[in-house]
Amino acid sequence: MAMRDIRVVGDPVLRTPCEPITTIDDRVRGLVEDLLETVDTDGRAGLAANQIGVSLRAFSWNIDDELGYVLNPVIVELSEDEYQDGDEGCLSVPELWFPTKRAWYARVEGTDLDGKKVTVEGVELMARCLQHEVDHLDGYLYIDRLERSVRKKAMRAIREQF
């Protein structure tokens, strides 16, 4: 296991959709270990594989003292009537937080390291994390979801920071 460096905005791996995991081998097991170790730090809620430079569909989470992971996650349900619009941040866009509209509830399905189907669901922070990490795996950053005026401020802040 290894604590991995986080890729930041501007790195092309963050804008490239990740490939599905077709074979669970030692490389994938090592990736999951690295994802879990790297997310297991105060202030970290989730981590997608491409954030540590690996273009495979996997992410980990660290929410309410629960660590977990999912391979090949797909969002299968989002609340349609209830939303949240609190500030969201990202390890790949460090130290910047902007109001981001997300569904209040989210459910993803994927697999575990044994190839068994898993379902992960939650509300509020967990729902935000699930949506945020699947976005990463699809090649998107949360700043892509910001309202136009807020996105302009975010892009200006990113340019000033980097």
mmCIF file with all atom_site columns, C-alpha atoms in Angstrom, residues 1-152:
data_model
loop_
_atom_site.group_PDB
_atom_site.id
_atom_site.type_symbol
_atom_site.label_atom_id
_atom_site.label_alt_id
_atom_site.label_comp_id
_atom_site.label_asym_id
_atom_site.label_entity_id
_atom_site.label_seq_id
_atom_site.pdbx_PDB_ins_code
_atom_site.Cartn_x
_atom_site.Cartn_y
_atom_site.Cartn_z
_atom_site.occupancy
_atom_site.B_iso_or_equiv
_atom_site.pdbx_formal_charge
_atom_site.auth_seq_id
_atom_site.auth_comp_id
_atom_site.auth_asym_id
_atom_site.auth_atom_id
_atom_site.pdbx_PDB_model_num
ATOM 1   C CA . MET A 1 1   ? 0.000   0.000   0.000   1.00 0.00 ? 1   MET A CA 1
ATOM 2   C CA . ALA A 1 2   ? 1.092   3.517   -0.679  1.00 0.00 ? 2   ALA A CA 1
ATOM 3   C CA . MET A 1 3   ? -0.097  7.039   -0.066  1.00 0.00 ? 3   MET A CA 1
ATOM 4   C CA . ARG A 1 4   ? -0.260  8.419   -3.601  1.00 0.00 ? 4   ARG A CA 1
ATOM 5   C CA . ASP A 1 5   ? 0.186   11.958  -4.906  1.00 0.00 ? 5   ASP A CA 1
ATOM 6   C CA . ILE A 1 6   ? -2.977  13.695  -6.071  1.00 0.00 ? 6   ILE A CA 1
ATOM 7   C CA . ARG A 1 7   ? -3.147  14.959  -9.655  1.00 0.00 ? 7   ARG A CA 1
ATOM 8   C CA . VAL A 1 8   ? -4.407  18.531  -9.934  1.00 0.00 ? 8   VAL A CA 1
ATOM 9   C CA . VAL A 1 9   ? -6.466  20.500  -12.434 1.00 0.00 ? 9   VAL A CA 1
ATOM 10  C CA . GLY A 1 10  ? -4.606  20.801  -15.719 1.00 0.00 ? 10  GLY A CA 1
ATOM 11  C CA . ASP A 1 11  ? -3.439  17.178  -15.697 1.00 0.00 ? 11  ASP A CA 1
ATOM 12  C CA . PRO A 1 12  ? -5.014  15.480  -18.754 1.00 0.00 ? 12  PRO A CA 1
ATOM 13  C CA . VAL A 1 13  ? -5.706  12.249  -16.840 1.00 0.00 ? 13  VAL A CA 1
ATOM 14  C CA . LEU A 1 14  ? -8.462  14.119  -14.979 1.00 0.00 ? 14  LEU A CA 1
ATOM 15  C CA . ARG A 1 15  ? -10.259 14.924  -18.241 1.00 0.00 ? 15  ARG A CA 1
ATOM 16  C CA . THR A 1 16  ? -10.051 11.431  -19.743 1.00 0.00 ? 16  THR A CA 1
ATOM 17  C CA . PRO A 1 17  ? -12.906 8.965   -19.116 1.00 0.00 ? 17  PRO A CA 1
ATOM 18  C CA . CYS A 1 18  ? -11.622 5.940   -17.212 1.00 0.00 ? 18  CYS A CA 1
ATOM 19  C CA . GLU A 1 19  ? -11.631 2.419   -18.635 1.00 0.00 ? 19  GLU A CA 1
ATOM 20  C CA . PRO A 1 20  ? -13.799 -0.297  -17.067 1.00 0.00 ? 20  PRO A CA 1
ATOM 21  C CA . ILE A 1 21  ? -12.002 -2.871  -14.953 1.00 0.00 ? 21  ILE A CA 1
ATOM 22  C CA . THR A 1 22  ? -12.336 -6.161  -16.823 1.00 0.00 ? 22  THR A CA 1
ATOM 23  C CA . THR A 1 23  ? -9.959  -8.334  -14.808 1.00 0.00 ? 23  THR A CA 1
ATOM 24  C CA . ILE A 1 24  ? -9.418  -8.254  -11.073 1.00 0.00 ? 24  ILE A CA 1
ATOM 25  C CA . ASP A 1 25  ? -5.725  -8.937  -10.663 1.00 0.00 ? 25  ASP A CA 1
ATOM 26  C CA . ASP A 1 26  ? -2.879  -7.848  -8.380  1.00 0.00 ? 26  ASP A CA 1
ATOM 27  C CA . ARG A 1 27  ? -2.708  -4.469  -10.116 1.00 0.00 ? 27  ARG A CA 1
ATOM 28  C CA . VAL A 1 28  ? -6.369  -3.754  -9.319  1.00 0.00 ? 28  VAL A CA 1
ATOM 29  C CA . ARG A 1 29  ? -5.992  -5.046  -5.744  1.00 0.00 ? 29  ARG A CA 1
ATOM 30  C CA . GLY A 1 30  ? -2.987  -2.741  -5.296  1.00 0.00 ? 30  GLY A CA 1
ATOM 31  C CA . LEU A 1 31  ? -4.970  0.164   -6.760  1.00 0.00 ? 31  LEU A CA 1
ATOM 32  C CA . VAL A 1 32  ? -7.771  -0.377  -4.226  1.00 0.00 ? 32  VAL A CA 1
ATOM 33  C CA . GLU A 1 33  ? -5.255  -0.517  -1.372  1.00 0.00 ? 33  GLU A CA 1
ATOM 34  C CA . ASP A 1 34  ? -3.694  2.739   -2.581  1.00 0.00 ? 34  ASP A CA 1
ATOM 35  C CA . LEU A 1 35  ? -7.102  4.406   -2.965  1.00 0.00 ? 35  LEU A CA 1
ATOM 36  C CA . LEU A 1 36  ? -8.095  3.405   0.564   1.00 0.00 ? 36  LEU A CA 1
ATOM 37  C CA . GLU A 1 37  ? -4.802  4.491   2.115   1.00 0.00 ? 37  GLU A CA 1
ATOM 38  C CA . THR A 1 38  ? -4.742  7.803   0.236   1.00 0.00 ? 38  THR A CA 1
ATOM 39  C CA . VAL A 1 39  ? -8.343  8.722   1.137   1.00 0.00 ? 39  VAL A CA 1
ATOM 40  C CA . ASP A 1 40  ? -7.849  7.753   4.804   1.00 0.00 ? 40  ASP A CA 1
ATOM 41  C CA . THR A 1 41  ? -6.818  11.241  5.891   1.00 0.00 ? 41  THR A CA 1
ATOM 42  C CA . ASP A 1 42  ? -8.816  13.913  7.721   1.00 0.00 ? 42  ASP A CA 1
ATOM 43  C CA . GLY A 1 43  ? -10.648 16.188  5.321   1.00 0.00 ? 43  GLY A CA 1
ATOM 44  C CA . ARG A 1 44  ? -10.794 13.657  2.491   1.00 0.00 ? 44  ARG A CA 1
ATOM 45  C CA . ALA A 1 45  ? -14.227 12.332  1.530   1.00 0.00 ? 45  ALA A CA 1
ATOM 46  C CA . GLY A 1 46  ? -13.549 10.546  -1.756  1.00 0.00 ? 46  GLY A CA 1
ATOM 47  C CA . LEU A 1 47  ? -10.854 9.706   -4.262  1.00 0.00 ? 47  LEU A CA 1
ATOM 48  C CA . ALA A 1 48  ? -11.138 8.488   -7.845  1.00 0.00 ? 48  ALA A CA 1
ATOM 49  C CA . ALA A 1 49  ? -8.439  6.364   -9.477  1.00 0.00 ? 49  ALA A CA 1
ATOM 50  C CA . ASN A 1 50  ? -7.611  8.999   -12.087 1.00 0.00 ? 50  ASN A CA 1
ATOM 51  C CA . GLN A 1 51  ? -6.844  11.458  -9.285  1.00 0.00 ? 51  GLN A CA 1
ATOM 52  C CA . ILE A 1 52  ? -3.809  9.285   -8.551  1.00 0.00 ? 52  ILE A CA 1
ATOM 53  C CA . GLY A 1 53  ? -2.990  8.832   -12.236 1.00 0.00 ? 53  GLY A CA 1
ATOM 54  C CA . VAL A 1 54  ? -4.718  5.516   -12.942 1.00 0.00 ? 54  VAL A CA 1
ATOM 55  C CA . SER A 1 55  ? -7.372  5.563   -15.686 1.00 0.00 ? 55  SER A CA 1
ATOM 56  C CA . LEU A 1 56  ? -9.519  2.736   -14.321 1.00 0.00 ? 56  LEU A CA 1
ATOM 57  C CA . ARG A 1 57  ? -13.106 2.969   -13.029 1.00 0.00 ? 57  ARG A CA 1
ATOM 58  C CA . ALA A 1 58  ? -12.649 2.745   -9.258  1.00 0.00 ? 58  ALA A CA 1
ATOM 59  C CA . PHE A 1 59  ? -13.019 5.086   -6.321  1.00 0.00 ? 59  PHE A CA 1
ATOM 60  C CA . SER A 1 60  ? -12.792 5.068   -2.550  1.00 0.00 ? 60  SER A CA 1
ATOM 61  C CA . TRP A 1 61  ? -14.590 7.046   0.138   1.00 0.00 ? 61  TRP A CA 1
ATOM 62  C CA . ASN A 1 62  ? -14.050 8.136   3.718   1.00 0.00 ? 62  ASN A CA 1
ATOM 63  C CA . ILE A 1 63  ? -17.415 9.302   5.056   1.00 0.00 ? 63  ILE A CA 1
ATOM 64  C CA . ASP A 1 64  ? -18.543 9.248   8.698   1.00 0.00 ? 64  ASP A CA 1
ATOM 65  C CA . ASP A 1 65  ? -15.593 7.052   9.749   1.00 0.00 ? 65  ASP A CA 1
ATOM 66  C CA . GLU A 1 66  ? -16.422 4.494   7.049   1.00 0.00 ? 66  GLU A CA 1
ATOM 67  C CA . LEU A 1 67  ? -13.840 3.604   4.414   1.00 0.00 ? 67  LEU A CA 1
ATOM 68  C CA . GLY A 1 68  ? -14.971 1.850   1.279   1.00 0.00 ? 68  GLY A CA 1
ATOM 69  C CA . TYR A 1 69  ? -14.433 1.395   -2.435  1.00 0.00 ? 69  TYR A CA 1
ATOM 70  C CA . VAL A 1 70  ? -16.321 0.346   -5.527  1.00 0.00 ? 70  VAL A CA 1
ATOM 71  C CA . LEU A 1 71  ? -15.145 -0.884  -8.921  1.00 0.00 ? 71  LEU A CA 1
ATOM 72  C CA . ASN A 1 72  ? -16.932 0.053   -12.156 1.00 0.00 ? 72  ASN A CA 1
ATOM 73  C CA . PRO A 1 73  ? -19.499 2.254   -10.402 1.00 0.00 ? 73  PRO A CA 1
ATOM 74  C CA . VAL A 1 74  ? -22.581 3.407   -12.275 1.00 0.00 ? 74  VAL A CA 1
ATOM 75  C CA . ILE A 1 75  ? -25.127 5.849   -10.877 1.00 0.00 ? 75  ILE A CA 1
ATOM 76  C CA . VAL A 1 76  ? -28.457 4.031   -10.974 1.00 0.00 ? 76  VAL A CA 1
ATOM 77  C CA . GLU A 1 77  ? -30.616 6.449   -9.001  1.00 0.00 ? 77  GLU A CA 1
ATOM 78  C CA . LEU A 1 78  ? -30.651 10.108  -8.024  1.00 0.00 ? 78  LEU A CA 1
ATOM 79  C CA . SER A 1 79  ? -33.378 11.940  -6.133  1.00 0.00 ? 79  SER A CA 1
ATOM 80  C CA . GLU A 1 80  ? -35.342 13.976  -8.637  1.00 0.00 ? 80  GLU A CA 1
ATOM 81  C CA . ASP A 1 81  ? -37.119 16.383  -6.314  1.00 0.00 ? 81  ASP A CA 1
ATOM 82  C CA . GLU A 1 82  ? -34.592 16.974  -3.548  1.00 0.00 ? 82  GLU A CA 1
ATOM 83  C CA . TYR A 1 83  ? -31.316 18.775  -4.130  1.00 0.00 ? 83  TYR A CA 1
ATOM 84  C CA . GLN A 1 84  ? -28.459 20.207  -2.143  1.00 0.00 ? 84  GLN A CA 1
ATOM 85  C CA . ASP A 1 85  ? -26.443 23.220  -3.188  1.00 0.00 ? 85  ASP A CA 1
ATOM 86  C CA . GLY A 1 86  ? -23.749 23.578  -0.551  1.00 0.00 ? 86  GLY A CA 1
ATOM 87  C CA . ASP A 1 87  ? -20.091 24.260  -1.146  1.00 0.00 ? 87  ASP A CA 1
ATOM 88  C CA . GLU A 1 88  ? -18.104 21.483  -2.767  1.00 0.00 ? 88  GLU A CA 1
ATOM 89  C CA . GLY A 1 89  ? -14.366 21.048  -2.995  1.00 0.00 ? 89  GLY A CA 1
ATOM 90  C CA . CYS A 1 90  ? -11.956 18.643  -4.628  1.00 0.00 ? 90  CYS A CA 1
ATOM 91  C CA . LEU A 1 91  ? -8.485  17.327  -3.901  1.00 0.00 ? 91  LEU A CA 1
ATOM 92  C CA . SER A 1 92  ? -7.645  17.995  -7.554  1.00 0.00 ? 92  SER A CA 1
ATOM 93  C CA . VAL A 1 93  ? -8.763  21.632  -7.244  1.00 0.00 ? 93  VAL A CA 1
ATOM 94  C CA . PRO A 1 94  ? -7.082  22.266  -3.876  1.00 0.00 ? 94  PRO A CA 1
ATOM 95  C CA . GLU A 1 95  ? -8.320  24.793  -1.340  1.00 0.00 ? 95  GLU A CA 1
ATOM 96  C CA . LEU A 1 96  ? -11.193 26.087  -3.479  1.00 0.00 ? 96  LEU A CA 1
ATOM 97  C CA . TRP A 1 97  ? -14.840 25.556  -2.551  1.00 0.00 ? 97  TRP A CA 1
ATOM 98  C CA . PHE A 1 98  ? -17.869 26.611  -4.591  1.00 0.00 ? 98  PHE A CA 1
ATOM 99  C CA . PRO A 1 99  ? -21.639 26.029  -4.314  1.00 0.00 ? 99  PRO A CA 1
ATOM 100 C CA . THR A 1 100 ? -22.490 22.993  -6.422  1.00 0.00 ? 100 THR A CA 1
ATOM 101 C CA . LYS A 1 101 ? -25.966 21.626  -7.021  1.00 0.00 ? 101 LYS A CA 1
ATOM 102 C CA . ARG A 1 102 ? -26.228 17.865  -6.466  1.00 0.00 ? 102 ARG A CA 1
ATOM 103 C CA . ALA A 1 103 ? -29.033 15.393  -5.888  1.00 0.00 ? 103 ALA A CA 1
ATOM 104 C CA . TRP A 1 104 ? -29.839 14.888  -2.196  1.00 0.00 ? 104 TRP A CA 1
ATOM 105 C CA . TYR A 1 105 ? -29.815 11.069  -2.601  1.00 0.00 ? 105 TYR A CA 1
ATOM 106 C CA . ALA A 1 106 ? -27.649 8.905   -4.846  1.00 0.00 ? 106 ALA A CA 1
ATOM 107 C CA . ARG A 1 107 ? -27.196 5.185   -5.408  1.00 0.00 ? 107 ARG A CA 1
ATOM 108 C CA . VAL A 1 108 ? -24.413 3.516   -7.372  1.00 0.00 ? 108 VAL A CA 1
ATOM 109 C CA . GLU A 1 109 ? -23.898 -0.098  -8.341  1.00 0.00 ? 109 GLU A CA 1
ATOM 110 C CA . GLY A 1 110 ? -20.585 -1.727  -9.092  1.00 0.00 ? 110 GLY A CA 1
ATOM 111 C CA . THR A 1 111 ? -18.474 -4.645  -7.927  1.00 0.00 ? 111 THR A CA 1
ATOM 112 C CA . ASP A 1 112 ? -15.990 -5.482  -5.213  1.00 0.00 ? 112 ASP A CA 1
ATOM 113 C CA . LEU A 1 113 ? -12.620 -7.222  -5.481  1.00 0.00 ? 113 LEU A CA 1
ATOM 114 C CA . ASP A 1 114 ? -14.369 -10.606 -5.493  1.00 0.00 ? 114 ASP A CA 1
ATOM 115 C CA . GLY A 1 115 ? -16.408 -9.590  -8.533  1.00 0.00 ? 115 GLY A CA 1
ATOM 116 C CA . LYS A 1 116 ? -19.605 -9.487  -6.474  1.00 0.00 ? 116 LYS A CA 1
ATOM 117 C CA . LYS A 1 117 ? -22.221 -6.831  -7.123  1.00 0.00 ? 117 LYS A CA 1
ATOM 118 C CA . VAL A 1 118 ? -22.275 -4.025  -4.559  1.00 0.00 ? 118 VAL A CA 1
ATOM 119 C CA . THR A 1 119 ? -24.673 -1.163  -4.024  1.00 0.00 ? 119 THR A CA 1
ATOM 120 C CA . VAL A 1 120 ? -23.594 2.038   -2.292  1.00 0.00 ? 120 VAL A CA 1
ATOM 121 C CA . GLU A 1 121 ? -26.124 4.721   -1.451  1.00 0.00 ? 121 GLU A CA 1
ATOM 122 C CA . GLY A 1 122 ? -26.527 7.730   0.733   1.00 0.00 ? 122 GLY A CA 1
ATOM 123 C CA . VAL A 1 123 ? -27.848 11.207  1.313   1.00 0.00 ? 123 VAL A CA 1
ATOM 124 C CA . GLU A 1 124 ? -26.173 14.571  1.790   1.00 0.00 ? 124 GLU A CA 1
ATOM 125 C CA . LEU A 1 125 ? -22.384 14.160  1.955   1.00 0.00 ? 125 LEU A CA 1
ATOM 126 C CA . MET A 1 126 ? -22.394 10.526  0.823   1.00 0.00 ? 126 MET A CA 1
ATOM 127 C CA . ALA A 1 127 ? -24.674 11.360  -2.110  1.00 0.00 ? 127 ALA A CA 1
ATOM 128 C CA . ARG A 1 128 ? -22.433 14.291  -3.040  1.00 0.00 ? 128 ARG A CA 1
ATOM 129 C CA . CYS A 1 129 ? -19.357 12.046  -2.836  1.00 0.00 ? 129 CYS A CA 1
ATOM 130 C CA . LEU A 1 130 ? -20.882 9.340   -5.050  1.00 0.00 ? 130 LEU A CA 1
ATOM 131 C CA . GLN A 1 131 ? -21.850 11.860  -7.725  1.00 0.00 ? 131 GLN A CA 1
ATOM 132 C CA . HIS A 1 132 ? -18.512 13.702  -7.490  1.00 0.00 ? 132 HIS A CA 1
ATOM 133 C CA . GLU A 1 133 ? -16.390 10.552  -7.824  1.00 0.00 ? 133 GLU A CA 1
ATOM 134 C CA . VAL A 1 134 ? -18.402 9.091   -10.721 1.00 0.00 ? 134 VAL A CA 1
ATOM 135 C CA . ASP A 1 135 ? -17.989 12.465  -12.450 1.00 0.00 ? 135 ASP A CA 1
ATOM 136 C CA . HIS A 1 136 ? -14.211 12.076  -12.038 1.00 0.00 ? 136 HIS A CA 1
ATOM 137 C CA . LEU A 1 137 ? -14.326 8.633   -13.630 1.00 0.00 ? 137 LEU A CA 1
ATOM 138 C CA . ASP A 1 138 ? -16.257 10.119  -16.561 1.00 0.00 ? 138 ASP A CA 1
ATOM 139 C CA . GLY A 1 139 ? -13.592 12.826  -17.038 1.00 0.00 ? 139 GLY A CA 1
ATOM 140 C CA . TYR A 1 140 ? -15.400 15.713  -15.325 1.00 0.00 ? 140 TYR A CA 1
ATOM 141 C CA . LEU A 1 141 ? -14.499 17.998  -12.426 1.00 0.00 ? 141 LEU A CA 1
ATOM 142 C CA . TYR A 1 142 ? -17.044 19.589  -10.116 1.00 0.00 ? 142 TYR A CA 1
ATOM 143 C CA . ILE A 1 143 ? -16.230 22.984  -11.591 1.00 0.00 ? 143 ILE A CA 1
ATOM 144 C CA . ASP A 1 144 ? -17.916 21.780  -14.800 1.00 0.00 ? 144 ASP A CA 1
ATOM 145 C CA . ARG A 1 145 ? -21.231 21.680  -12.905 1.00 0.00 ? 145 ARG A CA 1
ATOM 146 C CA . LEU A 1 146 ? -21.060 25.210  -11.507 1.00 0.00 ? 146 LEU A CA 1
ATOM 147 C CA . GLU A 1 147 ? -23.517 27.885  -12.534 1.00 0.00 ? 147 GLU A CA 1
ATOM 148 C CA . ARG A 1 148 ? -22.012 30.134  -15.186 1.00 0.00 ? 148 ARG A CA 1
ATOM 149 C CA . SER A 1 149 ? -21.230 33.130  -12.954 1.00 0.00 ? 149 SER A CA 1
ATOM 150 C CA . VAL A 1 150 ? -19.748 30.921  -10.236 1.00 0.00 ? 150 VAL A CA 1
ATOM 151 C CA . ARG A 1 151 ? -17.722 28.983  -12.806 1.00 0.00 ? 151 ARG A CA 1
ATOM 152 C CA . LYS A 1 152 ? -16.146 32.243  -14.012 1.00 0.00 ? 152 LYS A CA 1
#
